PDB file of C-alpha atoms and ligand atoms in Angstrom:
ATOM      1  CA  UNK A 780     -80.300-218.136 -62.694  1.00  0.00           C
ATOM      2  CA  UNK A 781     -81.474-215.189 -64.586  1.00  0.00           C
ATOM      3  CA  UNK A 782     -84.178-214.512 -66.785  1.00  0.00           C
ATOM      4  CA  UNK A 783     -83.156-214.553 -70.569  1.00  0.00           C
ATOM      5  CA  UNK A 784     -84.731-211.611 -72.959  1.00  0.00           C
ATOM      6  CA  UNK A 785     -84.632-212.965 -76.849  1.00  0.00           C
ATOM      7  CA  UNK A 786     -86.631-210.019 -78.681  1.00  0.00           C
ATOM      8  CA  UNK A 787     -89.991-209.763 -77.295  1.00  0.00           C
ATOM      9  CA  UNK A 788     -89.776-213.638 -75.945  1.00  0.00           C
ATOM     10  CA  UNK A 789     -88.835-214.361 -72.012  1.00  0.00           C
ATOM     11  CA  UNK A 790     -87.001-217.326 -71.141  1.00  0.00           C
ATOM     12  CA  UNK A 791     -87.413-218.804 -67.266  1.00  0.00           C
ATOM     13  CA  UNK A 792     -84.878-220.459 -65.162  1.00  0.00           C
ATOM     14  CA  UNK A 793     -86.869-224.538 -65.663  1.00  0.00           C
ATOM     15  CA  UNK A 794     -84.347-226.930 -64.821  1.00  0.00           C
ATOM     16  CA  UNK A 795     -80.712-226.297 -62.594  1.00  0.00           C
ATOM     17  CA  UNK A 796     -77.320-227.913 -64.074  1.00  0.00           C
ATOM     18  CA  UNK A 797     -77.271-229.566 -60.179  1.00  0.00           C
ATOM     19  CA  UNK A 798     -80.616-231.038 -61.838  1.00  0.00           C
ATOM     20  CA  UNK A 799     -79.583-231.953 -64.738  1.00  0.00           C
ATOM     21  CA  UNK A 800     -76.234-233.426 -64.046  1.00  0.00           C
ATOM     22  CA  UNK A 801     -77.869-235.658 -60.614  1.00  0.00           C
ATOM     23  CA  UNK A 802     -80.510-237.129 -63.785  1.00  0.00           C
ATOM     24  CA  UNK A 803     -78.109-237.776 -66.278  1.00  0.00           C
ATOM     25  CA  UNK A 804     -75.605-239.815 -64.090  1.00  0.00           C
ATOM     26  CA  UNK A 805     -78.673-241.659 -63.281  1.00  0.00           C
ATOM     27  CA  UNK A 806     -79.582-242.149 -66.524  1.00  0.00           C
ATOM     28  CA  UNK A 807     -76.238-243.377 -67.227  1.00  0.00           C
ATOM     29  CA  UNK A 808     -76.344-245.958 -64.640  1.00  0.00           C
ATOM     30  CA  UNK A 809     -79.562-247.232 -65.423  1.00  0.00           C
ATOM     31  CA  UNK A 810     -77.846-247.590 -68.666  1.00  0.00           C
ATOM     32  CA  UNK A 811     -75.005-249.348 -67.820  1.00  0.00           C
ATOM     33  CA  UNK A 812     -77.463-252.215 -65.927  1.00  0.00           C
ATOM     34  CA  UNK A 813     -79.030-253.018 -69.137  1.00  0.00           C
ATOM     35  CA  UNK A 814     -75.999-252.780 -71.060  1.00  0.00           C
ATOM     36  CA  UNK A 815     -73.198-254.182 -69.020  1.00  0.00           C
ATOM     37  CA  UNK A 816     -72.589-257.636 -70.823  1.00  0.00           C
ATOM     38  CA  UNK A 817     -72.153-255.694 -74.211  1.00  0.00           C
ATOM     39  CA  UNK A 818     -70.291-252.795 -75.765  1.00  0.00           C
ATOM     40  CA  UNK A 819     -72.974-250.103 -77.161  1.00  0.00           C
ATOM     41  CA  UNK A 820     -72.122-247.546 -79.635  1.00  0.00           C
ATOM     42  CA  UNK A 821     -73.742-244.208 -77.905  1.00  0.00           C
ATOM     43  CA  UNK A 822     -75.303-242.425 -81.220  1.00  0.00           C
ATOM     44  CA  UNK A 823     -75.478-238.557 -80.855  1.00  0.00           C
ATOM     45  CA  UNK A 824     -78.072-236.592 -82.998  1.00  0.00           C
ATOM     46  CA  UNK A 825     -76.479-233.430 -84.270  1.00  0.00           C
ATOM     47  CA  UNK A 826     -76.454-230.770 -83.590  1.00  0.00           C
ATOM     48  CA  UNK A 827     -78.752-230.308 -79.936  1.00  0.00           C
ATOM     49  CA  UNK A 828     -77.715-233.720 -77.963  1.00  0.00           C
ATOM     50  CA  UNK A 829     -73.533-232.894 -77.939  1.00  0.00           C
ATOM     51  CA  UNK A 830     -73.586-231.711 -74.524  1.00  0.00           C
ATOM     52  CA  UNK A 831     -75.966-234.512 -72.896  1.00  0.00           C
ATOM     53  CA  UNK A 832     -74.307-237.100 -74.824  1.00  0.00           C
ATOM     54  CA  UNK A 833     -70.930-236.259 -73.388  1.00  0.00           C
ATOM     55  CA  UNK A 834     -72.109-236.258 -70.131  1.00  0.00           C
ATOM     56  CA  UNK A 835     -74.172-239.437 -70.661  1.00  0.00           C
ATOM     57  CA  UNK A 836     -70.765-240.660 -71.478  1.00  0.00           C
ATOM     58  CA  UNK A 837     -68.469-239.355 -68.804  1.00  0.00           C
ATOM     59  CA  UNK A 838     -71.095-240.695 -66.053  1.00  0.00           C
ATOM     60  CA  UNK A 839     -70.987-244.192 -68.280  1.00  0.00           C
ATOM     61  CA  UNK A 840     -69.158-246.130 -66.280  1.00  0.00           C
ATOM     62  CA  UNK A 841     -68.257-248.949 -68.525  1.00  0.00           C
ATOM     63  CA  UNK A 842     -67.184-249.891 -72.213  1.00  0.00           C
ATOM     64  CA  UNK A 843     -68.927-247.980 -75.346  1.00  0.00           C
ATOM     65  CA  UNK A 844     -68.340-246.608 -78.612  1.00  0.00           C
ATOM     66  CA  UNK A 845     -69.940-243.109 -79.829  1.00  0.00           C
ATOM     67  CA  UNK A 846     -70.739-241.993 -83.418  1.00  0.00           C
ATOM     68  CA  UNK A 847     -73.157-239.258 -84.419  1.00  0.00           C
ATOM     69  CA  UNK A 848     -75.684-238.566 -86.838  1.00  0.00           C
ATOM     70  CA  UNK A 849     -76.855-234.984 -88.375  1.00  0.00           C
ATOM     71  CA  UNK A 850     -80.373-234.473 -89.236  1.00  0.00           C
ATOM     72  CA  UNK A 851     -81.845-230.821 -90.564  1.00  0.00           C
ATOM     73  CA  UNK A 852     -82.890-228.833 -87.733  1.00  0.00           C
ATOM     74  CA  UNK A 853     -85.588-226.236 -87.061  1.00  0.00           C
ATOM     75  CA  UNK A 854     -83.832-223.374 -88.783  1.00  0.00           C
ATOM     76  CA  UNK A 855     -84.879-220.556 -86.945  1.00  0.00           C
ATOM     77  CA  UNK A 856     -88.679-221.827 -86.221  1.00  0.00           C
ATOM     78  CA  UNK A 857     -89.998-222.823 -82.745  1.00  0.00           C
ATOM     79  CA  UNK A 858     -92.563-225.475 -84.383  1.00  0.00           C
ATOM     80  CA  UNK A 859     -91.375-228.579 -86.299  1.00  0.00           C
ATOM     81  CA  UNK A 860     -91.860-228.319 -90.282  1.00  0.00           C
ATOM     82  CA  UNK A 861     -92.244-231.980 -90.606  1.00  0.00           C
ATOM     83  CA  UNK A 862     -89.533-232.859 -92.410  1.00  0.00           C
ATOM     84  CA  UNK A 863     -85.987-234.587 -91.549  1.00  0.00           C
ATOM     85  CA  UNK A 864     -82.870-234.806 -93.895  1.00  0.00           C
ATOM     86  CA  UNK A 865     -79.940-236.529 -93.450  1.00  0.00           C
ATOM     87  CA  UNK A 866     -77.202-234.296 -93.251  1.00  0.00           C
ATOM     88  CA  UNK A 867     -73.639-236.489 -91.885  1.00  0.00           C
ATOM     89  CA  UNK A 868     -74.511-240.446 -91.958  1.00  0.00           C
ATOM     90  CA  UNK A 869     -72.871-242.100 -89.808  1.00  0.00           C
ATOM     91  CA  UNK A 870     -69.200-243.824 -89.885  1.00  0.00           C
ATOM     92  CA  UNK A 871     -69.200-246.839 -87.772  1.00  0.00           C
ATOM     93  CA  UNK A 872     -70.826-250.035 -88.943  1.00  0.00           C
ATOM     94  CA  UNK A 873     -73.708-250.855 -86.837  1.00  0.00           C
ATOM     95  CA  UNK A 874     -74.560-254.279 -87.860  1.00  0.00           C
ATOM     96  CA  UNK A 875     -75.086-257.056 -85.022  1.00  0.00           C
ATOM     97  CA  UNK A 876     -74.337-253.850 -82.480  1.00  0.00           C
ATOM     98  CA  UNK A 877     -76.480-252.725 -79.897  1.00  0.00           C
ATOM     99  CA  UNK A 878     -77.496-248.926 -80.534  1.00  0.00           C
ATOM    100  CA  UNK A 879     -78.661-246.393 -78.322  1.00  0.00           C
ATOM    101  CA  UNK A 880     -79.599-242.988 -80.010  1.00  0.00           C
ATOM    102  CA  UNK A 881     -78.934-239.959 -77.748  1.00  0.00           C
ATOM    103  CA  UNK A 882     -81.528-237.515 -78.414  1.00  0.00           C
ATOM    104  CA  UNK A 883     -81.464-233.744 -76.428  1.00  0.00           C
ATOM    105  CA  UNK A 884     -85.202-233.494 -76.828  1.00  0.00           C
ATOM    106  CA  UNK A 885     -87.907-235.761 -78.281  1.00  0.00           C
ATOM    107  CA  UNK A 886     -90.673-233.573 -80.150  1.00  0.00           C
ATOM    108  CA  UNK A 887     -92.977-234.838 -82.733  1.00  0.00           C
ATOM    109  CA  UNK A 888     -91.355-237.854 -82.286  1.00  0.00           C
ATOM    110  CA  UNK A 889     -90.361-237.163 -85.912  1.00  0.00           C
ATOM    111  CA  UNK A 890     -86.814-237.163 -85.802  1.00  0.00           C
ATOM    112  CA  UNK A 891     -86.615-240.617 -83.824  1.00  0.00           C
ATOM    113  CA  UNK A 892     -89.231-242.157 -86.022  1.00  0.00           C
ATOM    114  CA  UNK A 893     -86.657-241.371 -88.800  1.00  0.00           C
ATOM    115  CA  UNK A 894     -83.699-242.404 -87.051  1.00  0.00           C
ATOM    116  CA  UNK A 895     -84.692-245.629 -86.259  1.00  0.00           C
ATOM    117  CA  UNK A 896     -86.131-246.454 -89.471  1.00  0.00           C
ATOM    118  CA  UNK A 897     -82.625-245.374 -90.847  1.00  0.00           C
ATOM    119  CA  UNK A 898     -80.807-247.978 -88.789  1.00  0.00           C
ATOM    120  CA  UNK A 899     -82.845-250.857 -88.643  1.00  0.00           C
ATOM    121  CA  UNK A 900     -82.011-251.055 -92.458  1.00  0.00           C
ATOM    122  CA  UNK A 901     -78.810-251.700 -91.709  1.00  0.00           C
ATOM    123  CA  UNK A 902     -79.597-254.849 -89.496  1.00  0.00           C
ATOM    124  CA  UNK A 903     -78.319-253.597 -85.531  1.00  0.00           C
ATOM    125  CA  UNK A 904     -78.640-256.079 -82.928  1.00  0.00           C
ATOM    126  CA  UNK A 905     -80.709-253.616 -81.214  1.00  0.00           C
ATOM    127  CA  UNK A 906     -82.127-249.835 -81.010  1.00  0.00           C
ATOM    128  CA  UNK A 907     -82.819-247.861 -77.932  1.00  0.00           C
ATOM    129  CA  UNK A 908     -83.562-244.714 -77.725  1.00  0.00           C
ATOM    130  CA  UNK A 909     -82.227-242.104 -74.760  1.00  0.00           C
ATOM    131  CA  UNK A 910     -83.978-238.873 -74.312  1.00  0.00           C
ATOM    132  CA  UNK A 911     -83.126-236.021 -71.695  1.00  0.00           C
ATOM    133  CA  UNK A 912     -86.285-234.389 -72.281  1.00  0.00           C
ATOM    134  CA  UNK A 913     -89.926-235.359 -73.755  1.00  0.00           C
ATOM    135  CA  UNK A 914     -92.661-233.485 -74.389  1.00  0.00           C
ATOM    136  CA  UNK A 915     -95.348-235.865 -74.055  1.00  0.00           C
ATOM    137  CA  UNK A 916     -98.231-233.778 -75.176  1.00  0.00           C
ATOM    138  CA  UNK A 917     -96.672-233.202 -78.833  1.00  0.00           C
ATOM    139  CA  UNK A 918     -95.927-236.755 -79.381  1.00  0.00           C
ATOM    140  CA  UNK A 919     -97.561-237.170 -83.389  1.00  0.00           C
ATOM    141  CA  UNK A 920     -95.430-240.493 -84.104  1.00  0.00           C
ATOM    142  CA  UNK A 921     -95.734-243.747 -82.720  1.00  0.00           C
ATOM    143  CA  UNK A 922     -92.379-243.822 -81.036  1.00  0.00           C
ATOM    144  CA  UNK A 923     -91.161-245.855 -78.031  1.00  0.00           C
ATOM    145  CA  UNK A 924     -88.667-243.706 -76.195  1.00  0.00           C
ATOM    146  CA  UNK A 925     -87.015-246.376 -73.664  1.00  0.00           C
ATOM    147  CA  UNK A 926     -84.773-244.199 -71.494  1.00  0.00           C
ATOM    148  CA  UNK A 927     -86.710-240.369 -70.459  1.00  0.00           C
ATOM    149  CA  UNK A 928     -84.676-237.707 -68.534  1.00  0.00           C
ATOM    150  CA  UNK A 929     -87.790-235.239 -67.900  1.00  0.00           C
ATOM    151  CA  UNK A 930     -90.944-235.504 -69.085  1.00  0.00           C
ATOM    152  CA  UNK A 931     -92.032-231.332 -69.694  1.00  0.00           C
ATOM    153  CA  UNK A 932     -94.448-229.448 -70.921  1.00  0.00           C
ATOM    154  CA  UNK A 933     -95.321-228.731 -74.936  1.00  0.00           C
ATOM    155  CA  UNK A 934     -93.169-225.327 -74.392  1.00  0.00           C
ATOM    156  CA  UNK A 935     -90.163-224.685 -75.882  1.00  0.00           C
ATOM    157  CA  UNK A 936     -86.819-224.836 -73.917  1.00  0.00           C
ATOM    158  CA  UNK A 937     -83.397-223.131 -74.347  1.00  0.00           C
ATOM    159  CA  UNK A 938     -79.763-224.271 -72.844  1.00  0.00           C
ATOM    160  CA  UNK A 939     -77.945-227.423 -72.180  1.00  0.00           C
ATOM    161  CA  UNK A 940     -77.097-228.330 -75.940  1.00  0.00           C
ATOM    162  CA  UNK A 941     -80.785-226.700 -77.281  1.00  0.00           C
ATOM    163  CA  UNK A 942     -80.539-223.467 -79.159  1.00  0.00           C
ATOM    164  CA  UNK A 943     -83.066-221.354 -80.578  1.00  0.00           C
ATOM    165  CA  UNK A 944     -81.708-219.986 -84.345  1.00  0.00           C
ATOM    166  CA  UNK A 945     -78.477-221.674 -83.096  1.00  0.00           C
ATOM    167  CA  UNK A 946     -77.891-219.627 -79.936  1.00  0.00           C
ATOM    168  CA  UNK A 947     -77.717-220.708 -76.272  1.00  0.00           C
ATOM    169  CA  UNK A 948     -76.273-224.109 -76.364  1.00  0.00           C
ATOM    170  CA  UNK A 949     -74.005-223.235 -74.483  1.00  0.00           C
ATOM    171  CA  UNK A 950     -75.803-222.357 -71.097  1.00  0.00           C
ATOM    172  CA  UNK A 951     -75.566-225.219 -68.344  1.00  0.00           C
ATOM    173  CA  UNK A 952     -79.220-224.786 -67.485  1.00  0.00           C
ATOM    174  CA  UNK A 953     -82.349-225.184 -69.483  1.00  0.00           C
ATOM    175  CA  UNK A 954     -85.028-221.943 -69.438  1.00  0.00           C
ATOM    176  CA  UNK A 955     -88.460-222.234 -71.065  1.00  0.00           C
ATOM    177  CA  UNK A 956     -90.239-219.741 -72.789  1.00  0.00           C
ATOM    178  CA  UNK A 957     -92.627-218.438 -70.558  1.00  0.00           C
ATOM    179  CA  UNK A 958     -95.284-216.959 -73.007  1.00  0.00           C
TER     180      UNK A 958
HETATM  181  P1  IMP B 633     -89.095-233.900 -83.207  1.00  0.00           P
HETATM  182  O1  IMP B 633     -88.534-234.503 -84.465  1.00  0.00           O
HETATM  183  O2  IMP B 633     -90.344-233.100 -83.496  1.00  0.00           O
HETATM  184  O3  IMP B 633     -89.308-234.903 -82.097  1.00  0.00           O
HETATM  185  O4  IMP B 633     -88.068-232.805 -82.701  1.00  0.00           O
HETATM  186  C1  IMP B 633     -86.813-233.138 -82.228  1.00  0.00           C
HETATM  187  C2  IMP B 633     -85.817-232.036 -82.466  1.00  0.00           C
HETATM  188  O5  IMP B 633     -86.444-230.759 -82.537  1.00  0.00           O
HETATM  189  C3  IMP B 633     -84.830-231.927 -81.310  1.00  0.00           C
HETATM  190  O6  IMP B 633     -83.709-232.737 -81.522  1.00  0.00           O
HETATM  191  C4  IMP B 633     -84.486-230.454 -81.314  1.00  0.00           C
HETATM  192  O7  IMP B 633     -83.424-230.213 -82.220  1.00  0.00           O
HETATM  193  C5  IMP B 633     -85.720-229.766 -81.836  1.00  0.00           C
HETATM  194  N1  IMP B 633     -86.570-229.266 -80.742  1.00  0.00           N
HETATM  195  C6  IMP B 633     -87.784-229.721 -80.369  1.00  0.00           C
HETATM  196  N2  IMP B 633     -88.282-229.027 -79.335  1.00  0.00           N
HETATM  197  C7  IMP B 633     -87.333-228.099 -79.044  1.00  0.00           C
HETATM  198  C8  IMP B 633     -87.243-227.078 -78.017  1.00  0.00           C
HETATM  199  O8  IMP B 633     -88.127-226.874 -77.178  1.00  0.00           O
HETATM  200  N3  IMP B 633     -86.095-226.339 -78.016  1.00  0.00           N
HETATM  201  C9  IMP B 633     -85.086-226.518 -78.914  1.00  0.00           C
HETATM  202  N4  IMP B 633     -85.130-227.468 -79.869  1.00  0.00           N
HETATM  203  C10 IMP B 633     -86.250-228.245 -79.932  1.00  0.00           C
END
């Protein structure tokens, strides 16, 4: 794993895809033990958690349902403006259905806080909430994240579904800016 150069920023090699993918089928067991007896609908938050969530999926090894939400994004800022819109509800009706949001990266705590607010409204049998990565130390809401990949420092991370102004999604490892 190289170094990434974005303008003047440096991004460092944090966390391998062998890493990654040995914590995710983990999580996905861990998962399926609390979730066996049921069918959950998996509920992606656009656009960062696509690649986790179809991993999360793959490594699920029995019945669920997926639908995913959009909320407004960072733009091209590395700090949260504290504000969410809704930009793609969702299509599946979640009443009486156990829900378990797929987040790439809990913040703030803002966008969860919204989430779940969202669907309660719409009476699920329950919400969970699935995280690959927390940063504990910016937590601002009072959230209860049930399901943590990594807990990480307050820096901010590239790859593995997270961009920065849209870009590096794609890469199968996660780098942190290192100044
Ligand atoms: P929160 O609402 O402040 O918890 O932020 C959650 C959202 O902010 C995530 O779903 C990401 O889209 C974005 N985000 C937060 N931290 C990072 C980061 O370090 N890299 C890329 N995106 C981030």
């Amino acid at each position: 794993m190289e170094k990434i150069l974005v303008g003047e920023d440096v991004f460092v090699p944090y966390l391998t895809e062998k890493t990654i993918q040995k914590r995710v089928a983990e999580l996905a067991l861990q998962l399926h033990h609390d979730y066996k007896d049921t069918t959950p609908v998996f509920i992606g938050i656009l656009n960062g958690s696509f690649v986790f969530m179809s991993d999360l999926v793959k490594n699920y090894p029995g019945d669920c349902e997926i639908d995913f939400m959009k909320l407004s994004s960072y733009g091209e800022e590395k700090i949260s403006s504290g504000q969410v819109r809704l930009l793609k509800e969702l299509n599946c009706k979640i009443e009486d259905r156990h829900l378990i949001i797929v987040e790439d990266i809990v913040d703030t705590g803002l966008s969860i806080q919204f989430m779940e607010n969202f669907m309660k409204l719409q009476k699920p049998a329950s919400v969970k909430v699935v995280t690959l990565l927390l940063k504990p130390d910016s937590l601002k809401y009072n959230v209860k994240i049930d399901y943590i990949g990594f807990e990480i420092p307050s820096k901010f991370v590239i790859g593995y579904g997270l961009d920065y102004a849209q870009k590096y999604r794609n890469l199968k490892s996660i780098y942190c800016l290192s100044n």
